[in-house]
PDB file of C-alpha atoms in Angstrom:
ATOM      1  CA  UNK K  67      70.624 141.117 151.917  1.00  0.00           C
ATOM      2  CA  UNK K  68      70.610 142.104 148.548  1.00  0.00           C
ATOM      3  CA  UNK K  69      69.306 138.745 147.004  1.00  0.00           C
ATOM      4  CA  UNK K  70      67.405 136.074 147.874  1.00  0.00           C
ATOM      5  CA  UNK K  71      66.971 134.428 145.155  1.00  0.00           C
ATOM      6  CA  UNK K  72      63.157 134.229 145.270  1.00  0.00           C
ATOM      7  CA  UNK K  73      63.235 136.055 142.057  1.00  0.00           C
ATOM      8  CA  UNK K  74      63.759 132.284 140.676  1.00  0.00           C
ATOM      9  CA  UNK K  75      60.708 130.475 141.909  1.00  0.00           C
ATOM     10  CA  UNK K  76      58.221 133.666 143.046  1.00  0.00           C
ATOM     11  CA  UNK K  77      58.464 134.945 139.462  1.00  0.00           C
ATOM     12  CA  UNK K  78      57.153 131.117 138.348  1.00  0.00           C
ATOM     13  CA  UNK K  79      53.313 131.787 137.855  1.00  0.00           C
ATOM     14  CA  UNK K  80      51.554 128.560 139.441  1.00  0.00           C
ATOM     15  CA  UNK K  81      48.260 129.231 137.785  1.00  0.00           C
ATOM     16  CA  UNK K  82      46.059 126.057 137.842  1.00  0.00           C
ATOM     17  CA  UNK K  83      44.826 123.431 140.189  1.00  0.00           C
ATOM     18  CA  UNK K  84      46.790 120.476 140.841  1.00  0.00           C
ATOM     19  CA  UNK K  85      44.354 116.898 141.191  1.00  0.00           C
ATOM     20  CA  UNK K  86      45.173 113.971 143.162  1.00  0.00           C
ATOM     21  CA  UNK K  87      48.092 111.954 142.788  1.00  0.00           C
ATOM     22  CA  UNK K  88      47.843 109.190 140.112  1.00  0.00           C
ATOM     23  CA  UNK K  89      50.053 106.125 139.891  1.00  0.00           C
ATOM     24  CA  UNK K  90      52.818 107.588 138.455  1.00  0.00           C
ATOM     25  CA  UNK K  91      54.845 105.253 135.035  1.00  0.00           C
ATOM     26  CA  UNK K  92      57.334 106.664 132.805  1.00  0.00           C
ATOM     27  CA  UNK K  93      54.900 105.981 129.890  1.00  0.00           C
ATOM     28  CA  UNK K  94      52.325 108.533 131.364  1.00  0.00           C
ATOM     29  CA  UNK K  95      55.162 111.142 132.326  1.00  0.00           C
ATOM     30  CA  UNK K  96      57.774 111.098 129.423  1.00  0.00           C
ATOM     31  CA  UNK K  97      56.823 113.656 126.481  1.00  0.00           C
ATOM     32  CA  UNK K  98      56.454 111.907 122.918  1.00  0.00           C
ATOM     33  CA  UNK K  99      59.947 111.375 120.852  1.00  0.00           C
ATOM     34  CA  UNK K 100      59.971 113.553 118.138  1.00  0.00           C
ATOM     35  CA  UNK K 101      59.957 111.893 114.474  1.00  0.00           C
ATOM     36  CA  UNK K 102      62.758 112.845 112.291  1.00  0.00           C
ATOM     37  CA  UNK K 103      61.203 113.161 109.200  1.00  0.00           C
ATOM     38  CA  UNK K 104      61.589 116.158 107.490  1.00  0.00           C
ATOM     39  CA  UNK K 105      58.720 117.365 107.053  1.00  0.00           C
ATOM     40  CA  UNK K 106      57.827 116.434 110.541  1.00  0.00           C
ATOM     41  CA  UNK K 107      56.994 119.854 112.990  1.00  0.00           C
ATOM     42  CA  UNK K 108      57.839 119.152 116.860  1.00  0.00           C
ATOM     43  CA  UNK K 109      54.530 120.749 118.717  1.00  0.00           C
ATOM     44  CA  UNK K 110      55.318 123.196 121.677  1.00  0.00           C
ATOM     45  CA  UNK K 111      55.969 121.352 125.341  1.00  0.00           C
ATOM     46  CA  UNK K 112      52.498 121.871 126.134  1.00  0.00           C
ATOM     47  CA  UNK K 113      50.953 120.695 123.578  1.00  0.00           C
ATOM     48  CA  UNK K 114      53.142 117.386 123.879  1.00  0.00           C
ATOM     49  CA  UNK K 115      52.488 117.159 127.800  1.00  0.00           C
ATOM     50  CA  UNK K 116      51.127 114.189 128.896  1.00  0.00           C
ATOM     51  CA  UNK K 117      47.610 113.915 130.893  1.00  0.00           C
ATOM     52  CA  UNK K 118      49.806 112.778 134.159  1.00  0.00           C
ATOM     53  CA  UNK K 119      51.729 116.361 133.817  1.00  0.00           C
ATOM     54  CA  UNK K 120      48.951 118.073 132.839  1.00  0.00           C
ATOM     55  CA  UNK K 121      46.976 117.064 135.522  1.00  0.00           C
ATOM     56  CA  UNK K 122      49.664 117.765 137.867  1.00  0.00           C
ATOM     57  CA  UNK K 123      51.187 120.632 137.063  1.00  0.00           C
ATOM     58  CA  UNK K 124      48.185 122.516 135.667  1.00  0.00           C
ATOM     59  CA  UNK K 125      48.744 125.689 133.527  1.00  0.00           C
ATOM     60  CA  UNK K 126      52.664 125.699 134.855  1.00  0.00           C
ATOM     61  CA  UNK K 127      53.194 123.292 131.217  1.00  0.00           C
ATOM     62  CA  UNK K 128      52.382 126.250 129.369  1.00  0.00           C
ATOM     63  CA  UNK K 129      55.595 128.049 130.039  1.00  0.00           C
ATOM     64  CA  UNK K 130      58.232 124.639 129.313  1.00  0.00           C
ATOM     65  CA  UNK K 131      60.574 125.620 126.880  1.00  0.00           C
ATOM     66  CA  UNK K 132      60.324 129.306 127.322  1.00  0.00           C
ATOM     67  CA  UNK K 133      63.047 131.692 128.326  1.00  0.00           C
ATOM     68  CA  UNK K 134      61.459 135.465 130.636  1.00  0.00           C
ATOM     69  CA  UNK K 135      63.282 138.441 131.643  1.00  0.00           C
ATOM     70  CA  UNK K 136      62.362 140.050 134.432  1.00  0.00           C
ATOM     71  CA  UNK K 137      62.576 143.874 134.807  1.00  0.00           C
ATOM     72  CA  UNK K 138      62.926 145.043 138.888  1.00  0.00           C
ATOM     73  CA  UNK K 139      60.010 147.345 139.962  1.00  0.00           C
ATOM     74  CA  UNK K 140      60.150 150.323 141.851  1.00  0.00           C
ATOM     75  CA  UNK K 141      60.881 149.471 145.342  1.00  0.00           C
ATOM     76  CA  UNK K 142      62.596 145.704 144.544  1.00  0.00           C
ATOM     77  CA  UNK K 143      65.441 144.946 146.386  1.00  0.00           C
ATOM     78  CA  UNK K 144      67.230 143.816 143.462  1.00  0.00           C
ATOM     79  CA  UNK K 145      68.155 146.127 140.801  1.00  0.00           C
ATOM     80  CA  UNK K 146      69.831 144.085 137.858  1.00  0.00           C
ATOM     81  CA  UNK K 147      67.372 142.198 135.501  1.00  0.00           C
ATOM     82  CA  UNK K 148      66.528 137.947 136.158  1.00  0.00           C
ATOM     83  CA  UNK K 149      66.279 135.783 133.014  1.00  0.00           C
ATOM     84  CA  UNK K 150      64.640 132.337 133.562  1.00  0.00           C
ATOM     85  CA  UNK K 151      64.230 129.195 131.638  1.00  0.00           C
ATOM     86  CA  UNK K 152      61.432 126.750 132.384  1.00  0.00           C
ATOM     87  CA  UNK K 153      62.043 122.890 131.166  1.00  0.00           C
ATOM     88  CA  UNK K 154      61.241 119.191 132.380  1.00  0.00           C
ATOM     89  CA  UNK K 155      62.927 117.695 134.339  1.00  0.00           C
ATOM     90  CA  UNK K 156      64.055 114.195 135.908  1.00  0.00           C
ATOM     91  CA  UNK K 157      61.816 112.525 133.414  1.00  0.00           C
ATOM     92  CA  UNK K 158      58.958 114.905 133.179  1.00  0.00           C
ATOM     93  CA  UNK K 159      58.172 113.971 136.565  1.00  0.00           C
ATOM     94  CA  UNK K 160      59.322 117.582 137.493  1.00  0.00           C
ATOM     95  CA  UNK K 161      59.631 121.038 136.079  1.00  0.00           C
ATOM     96  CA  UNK K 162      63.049 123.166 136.217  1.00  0.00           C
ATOM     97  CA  UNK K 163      63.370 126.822 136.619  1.00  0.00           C
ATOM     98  CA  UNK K 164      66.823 127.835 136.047  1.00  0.00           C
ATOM     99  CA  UNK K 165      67.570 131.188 136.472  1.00  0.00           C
ATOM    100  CA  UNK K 166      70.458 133.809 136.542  1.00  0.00           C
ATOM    101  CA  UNK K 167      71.086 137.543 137.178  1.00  0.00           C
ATOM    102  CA  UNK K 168      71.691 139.545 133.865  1.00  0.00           C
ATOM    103  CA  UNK K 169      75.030 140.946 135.354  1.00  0.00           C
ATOM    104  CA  UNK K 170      75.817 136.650 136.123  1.00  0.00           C
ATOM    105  CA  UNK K 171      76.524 137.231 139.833  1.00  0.00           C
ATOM    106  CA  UNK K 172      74.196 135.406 140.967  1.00  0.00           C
ATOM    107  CA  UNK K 173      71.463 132.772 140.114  1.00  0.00           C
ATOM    108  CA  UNK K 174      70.007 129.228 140.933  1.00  0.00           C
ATOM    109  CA  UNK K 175      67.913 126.120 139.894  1.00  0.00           C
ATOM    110  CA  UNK K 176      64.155 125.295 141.387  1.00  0.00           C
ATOM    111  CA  UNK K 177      62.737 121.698 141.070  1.00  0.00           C
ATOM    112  CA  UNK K 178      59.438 121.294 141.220  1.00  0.00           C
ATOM    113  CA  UNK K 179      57.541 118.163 142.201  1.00  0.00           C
ATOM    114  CA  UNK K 180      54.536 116.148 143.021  1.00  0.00           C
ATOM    115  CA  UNK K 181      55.187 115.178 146.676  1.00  0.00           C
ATOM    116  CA  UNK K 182      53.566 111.985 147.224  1.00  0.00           C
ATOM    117  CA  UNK K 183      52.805 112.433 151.227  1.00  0.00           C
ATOM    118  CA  UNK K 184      51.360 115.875 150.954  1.00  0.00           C
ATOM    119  CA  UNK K 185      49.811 115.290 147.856  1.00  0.00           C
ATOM    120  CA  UNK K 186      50.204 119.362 146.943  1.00  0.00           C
ATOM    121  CA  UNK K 187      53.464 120.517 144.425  1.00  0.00           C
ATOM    122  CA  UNK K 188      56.290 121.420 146.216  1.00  0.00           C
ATOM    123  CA  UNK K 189      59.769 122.635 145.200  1.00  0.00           C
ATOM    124  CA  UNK K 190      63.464 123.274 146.570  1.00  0.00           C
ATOM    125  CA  UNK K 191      65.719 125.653 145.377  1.00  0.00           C
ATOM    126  CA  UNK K 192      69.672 125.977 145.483  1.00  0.00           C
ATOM    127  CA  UNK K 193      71.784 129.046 144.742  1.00  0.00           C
ATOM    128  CA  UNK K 194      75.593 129.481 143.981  1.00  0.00           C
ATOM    129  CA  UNK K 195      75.398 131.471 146.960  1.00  0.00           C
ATOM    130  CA  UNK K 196      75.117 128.602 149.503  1.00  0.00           C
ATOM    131  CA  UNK K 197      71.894 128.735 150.916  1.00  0.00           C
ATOM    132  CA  UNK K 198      69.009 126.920 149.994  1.00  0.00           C
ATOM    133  CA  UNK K 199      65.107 126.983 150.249  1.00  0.00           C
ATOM    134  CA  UNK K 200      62.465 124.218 150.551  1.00  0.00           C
ATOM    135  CA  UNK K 201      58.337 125.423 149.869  1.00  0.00           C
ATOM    136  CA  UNK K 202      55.037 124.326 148.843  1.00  0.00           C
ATOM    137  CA  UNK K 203      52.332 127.227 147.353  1.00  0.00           C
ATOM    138  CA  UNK K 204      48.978 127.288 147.233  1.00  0.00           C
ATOM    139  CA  UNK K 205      47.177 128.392 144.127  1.00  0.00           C
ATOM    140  CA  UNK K 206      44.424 130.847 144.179  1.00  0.00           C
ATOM    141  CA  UNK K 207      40.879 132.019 142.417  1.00  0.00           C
ATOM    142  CA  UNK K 208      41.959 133.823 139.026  1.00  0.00           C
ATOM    143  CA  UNK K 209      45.201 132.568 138.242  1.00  0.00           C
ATOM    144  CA  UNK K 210      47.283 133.440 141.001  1.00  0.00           C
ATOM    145  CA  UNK K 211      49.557 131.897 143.732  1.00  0.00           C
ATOM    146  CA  UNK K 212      51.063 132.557 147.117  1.00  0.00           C
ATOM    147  CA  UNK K 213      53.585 130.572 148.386  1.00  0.00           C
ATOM    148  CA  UNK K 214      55.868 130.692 151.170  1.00  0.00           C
ATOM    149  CA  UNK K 215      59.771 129.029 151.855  1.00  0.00           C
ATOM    150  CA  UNK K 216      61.852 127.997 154.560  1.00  0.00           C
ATOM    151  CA  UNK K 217      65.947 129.268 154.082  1.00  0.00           C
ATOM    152  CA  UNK K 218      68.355 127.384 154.849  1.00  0.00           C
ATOM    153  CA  UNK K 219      72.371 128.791 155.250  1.00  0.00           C
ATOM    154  CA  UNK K 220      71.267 132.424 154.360  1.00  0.00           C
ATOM    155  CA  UNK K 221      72.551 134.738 157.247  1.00  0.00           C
ATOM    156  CA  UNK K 222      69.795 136.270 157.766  1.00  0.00           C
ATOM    157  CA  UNK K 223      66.729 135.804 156.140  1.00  0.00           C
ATOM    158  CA  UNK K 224      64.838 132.668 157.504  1.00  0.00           C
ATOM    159  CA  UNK K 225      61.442 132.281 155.525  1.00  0.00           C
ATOM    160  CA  UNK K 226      60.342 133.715 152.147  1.00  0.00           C
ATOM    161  CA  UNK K 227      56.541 134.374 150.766  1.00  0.00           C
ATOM    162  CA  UNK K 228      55.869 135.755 147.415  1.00  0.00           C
ATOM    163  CA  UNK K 229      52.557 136.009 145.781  1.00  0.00           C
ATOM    164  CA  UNK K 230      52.381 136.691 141.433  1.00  0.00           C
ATOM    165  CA  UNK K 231      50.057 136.427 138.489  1.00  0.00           C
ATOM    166  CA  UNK K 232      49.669 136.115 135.089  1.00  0.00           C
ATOM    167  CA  UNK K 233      48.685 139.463 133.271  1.00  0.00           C
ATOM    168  CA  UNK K 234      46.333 139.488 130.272  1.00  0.00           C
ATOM    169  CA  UNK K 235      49.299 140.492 127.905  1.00  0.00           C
ATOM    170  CA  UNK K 236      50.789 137.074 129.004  1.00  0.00           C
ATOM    171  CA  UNK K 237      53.602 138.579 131.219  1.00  0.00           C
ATOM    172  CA  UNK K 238      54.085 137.448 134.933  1.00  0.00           C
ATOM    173  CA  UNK K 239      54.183 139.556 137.415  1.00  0.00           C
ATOM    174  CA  UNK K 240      55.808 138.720 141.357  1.00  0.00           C
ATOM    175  CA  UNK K 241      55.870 140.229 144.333  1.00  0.00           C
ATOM    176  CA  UNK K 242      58.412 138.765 147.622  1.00  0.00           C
ATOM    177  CA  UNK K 243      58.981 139.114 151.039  1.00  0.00           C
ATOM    178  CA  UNK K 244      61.377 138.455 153.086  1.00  0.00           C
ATOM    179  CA  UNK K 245      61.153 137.032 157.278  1.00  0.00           C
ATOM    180  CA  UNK K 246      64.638 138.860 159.042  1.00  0.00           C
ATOM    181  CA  UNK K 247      65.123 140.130 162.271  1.00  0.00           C
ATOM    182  CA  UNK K 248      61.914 139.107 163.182  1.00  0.00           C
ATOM    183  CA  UNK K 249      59.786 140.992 160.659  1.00  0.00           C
ATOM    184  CA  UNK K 250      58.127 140.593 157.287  1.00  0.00           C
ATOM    185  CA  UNK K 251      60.042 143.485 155.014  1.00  0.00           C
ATOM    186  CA  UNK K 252      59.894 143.829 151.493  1.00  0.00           C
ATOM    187  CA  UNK K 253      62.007 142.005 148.856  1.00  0.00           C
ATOM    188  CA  UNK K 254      62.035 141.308 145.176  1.00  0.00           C
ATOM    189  CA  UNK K 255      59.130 143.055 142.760  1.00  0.00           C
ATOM    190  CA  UNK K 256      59.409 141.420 138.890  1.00  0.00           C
ATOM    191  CA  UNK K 257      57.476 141.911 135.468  1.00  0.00           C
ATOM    192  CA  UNK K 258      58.780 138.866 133.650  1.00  0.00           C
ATOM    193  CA  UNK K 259      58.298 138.642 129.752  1.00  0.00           C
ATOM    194  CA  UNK K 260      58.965 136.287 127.201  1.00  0.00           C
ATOM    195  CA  UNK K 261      62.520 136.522 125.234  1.00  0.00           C
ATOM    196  CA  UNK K 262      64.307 134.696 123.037  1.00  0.00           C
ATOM    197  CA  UNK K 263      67.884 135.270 124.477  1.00  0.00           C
ATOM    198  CA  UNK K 264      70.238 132.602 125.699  1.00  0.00           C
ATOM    199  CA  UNK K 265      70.271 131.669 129.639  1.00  0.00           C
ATOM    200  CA  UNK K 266      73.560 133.912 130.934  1.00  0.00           C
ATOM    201  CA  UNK K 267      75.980 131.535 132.247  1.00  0.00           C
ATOM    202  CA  UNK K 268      77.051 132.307 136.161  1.00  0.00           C
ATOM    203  CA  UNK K 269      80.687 133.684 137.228  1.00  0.00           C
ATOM    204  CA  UNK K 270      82.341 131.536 140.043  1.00  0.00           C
ATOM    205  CA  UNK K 271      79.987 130.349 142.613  1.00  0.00           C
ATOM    206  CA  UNK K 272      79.515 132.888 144.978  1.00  0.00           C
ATOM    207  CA  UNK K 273      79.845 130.521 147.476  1.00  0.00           C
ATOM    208  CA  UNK K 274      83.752 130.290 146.517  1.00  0.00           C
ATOM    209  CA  UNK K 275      84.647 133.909 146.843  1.00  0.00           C
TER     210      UNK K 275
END
């Protein structure tokens, strides 16, 4: 399979501890209104975050409102470039990743969330390819992350894991895996970096064809 679509969520670097849940209001999640004065300057996302998403999301508000491209490695599966945007979503009670192939063949959105039974982030992810995934990650000492997906609809793969960092230059760096035919074999290998380019819009669904 030549995508997986992991290159949407594994390139997201999930670099700080999440605390406990907190009673959850749409004063302590929505981001301030902007004024409209004109001399008025609207702060960055994560400087506007609230302490709820703060606290919940960790480090992952410093990349709302920012558009990466990721370059394929040597030895990635895929071989055509993956731009990703990062916003809020549903409120600011989540975070979206939406993400597309440079070439537009193929892409897909992530939501991340707090879930409240767990009480550890967890996200789900659907592609205009037809399958979906549903994960949770744990974060690690130094920044990094691992975090591992169950697929649903894909013909073949079954389960994802991807691990990824943050480099000191402030690009992210991921590394996936894919479960098929009963083995771990390699997958998707990223260096994302920040761009100011607009998201590429997807062909038909893929799903369609």
């Amino acid at each position: 399979m030549r995508r997986t679509g992991l290159a949407a969520f594994a390139s997201s670097i999930l670099l700080a501890s999440c605390n406990s849940w907190n009673t959850l209001n749409q004063a302590e999640v929505l981001p301030p209104v902007a004024r409209q004065g004109e001399d008025d300057v609207q702060p960055p996302p994560a400087v506007r975050a609230t302490k709820w998403q703060k606290d919940t999301f960790g480090r992952l508000v410093e990349l709302v409102g920012q558009t990466y491209r990721g370059e394929p490695l040597e030895g990635s599966s895929e071989a055509v470039a993956d731009i990703q945007s990062w916003n809020w979503a549903i409120g600011g009670a989540g975070l979206s990743i939406n993400h597309a192939l440079e070439d537009r063949s193929y892409g897909g959105e992530t939501l991340i969330y707090l879930d409240s039974e767990t009480n550890a982030l967890a996200y789900v992810y659907v592609t205009n390819a037809g399958f979906r995934t549903e994960g949770t990650f744990q974060l690690t000492e130094g920044g990094g992350w691992i975090a591992e997906e169950e697929v649903t609809g894909h013909p073949s793969i079954t389960k994802v894991r991807s691990t990824g960092s943050r480099r000191s230059d402030g690009s992210l760096m991921s590394v996936s895996e894919y479960f098929q035919n009963g083995e771990w074999t390699p997958g998707n290998q990223f260096l994302y970096r920040e761009v100011f380019d607009t998201q590429p819009e997807l062909d038909v669904p893929k799903i369609a064809e």
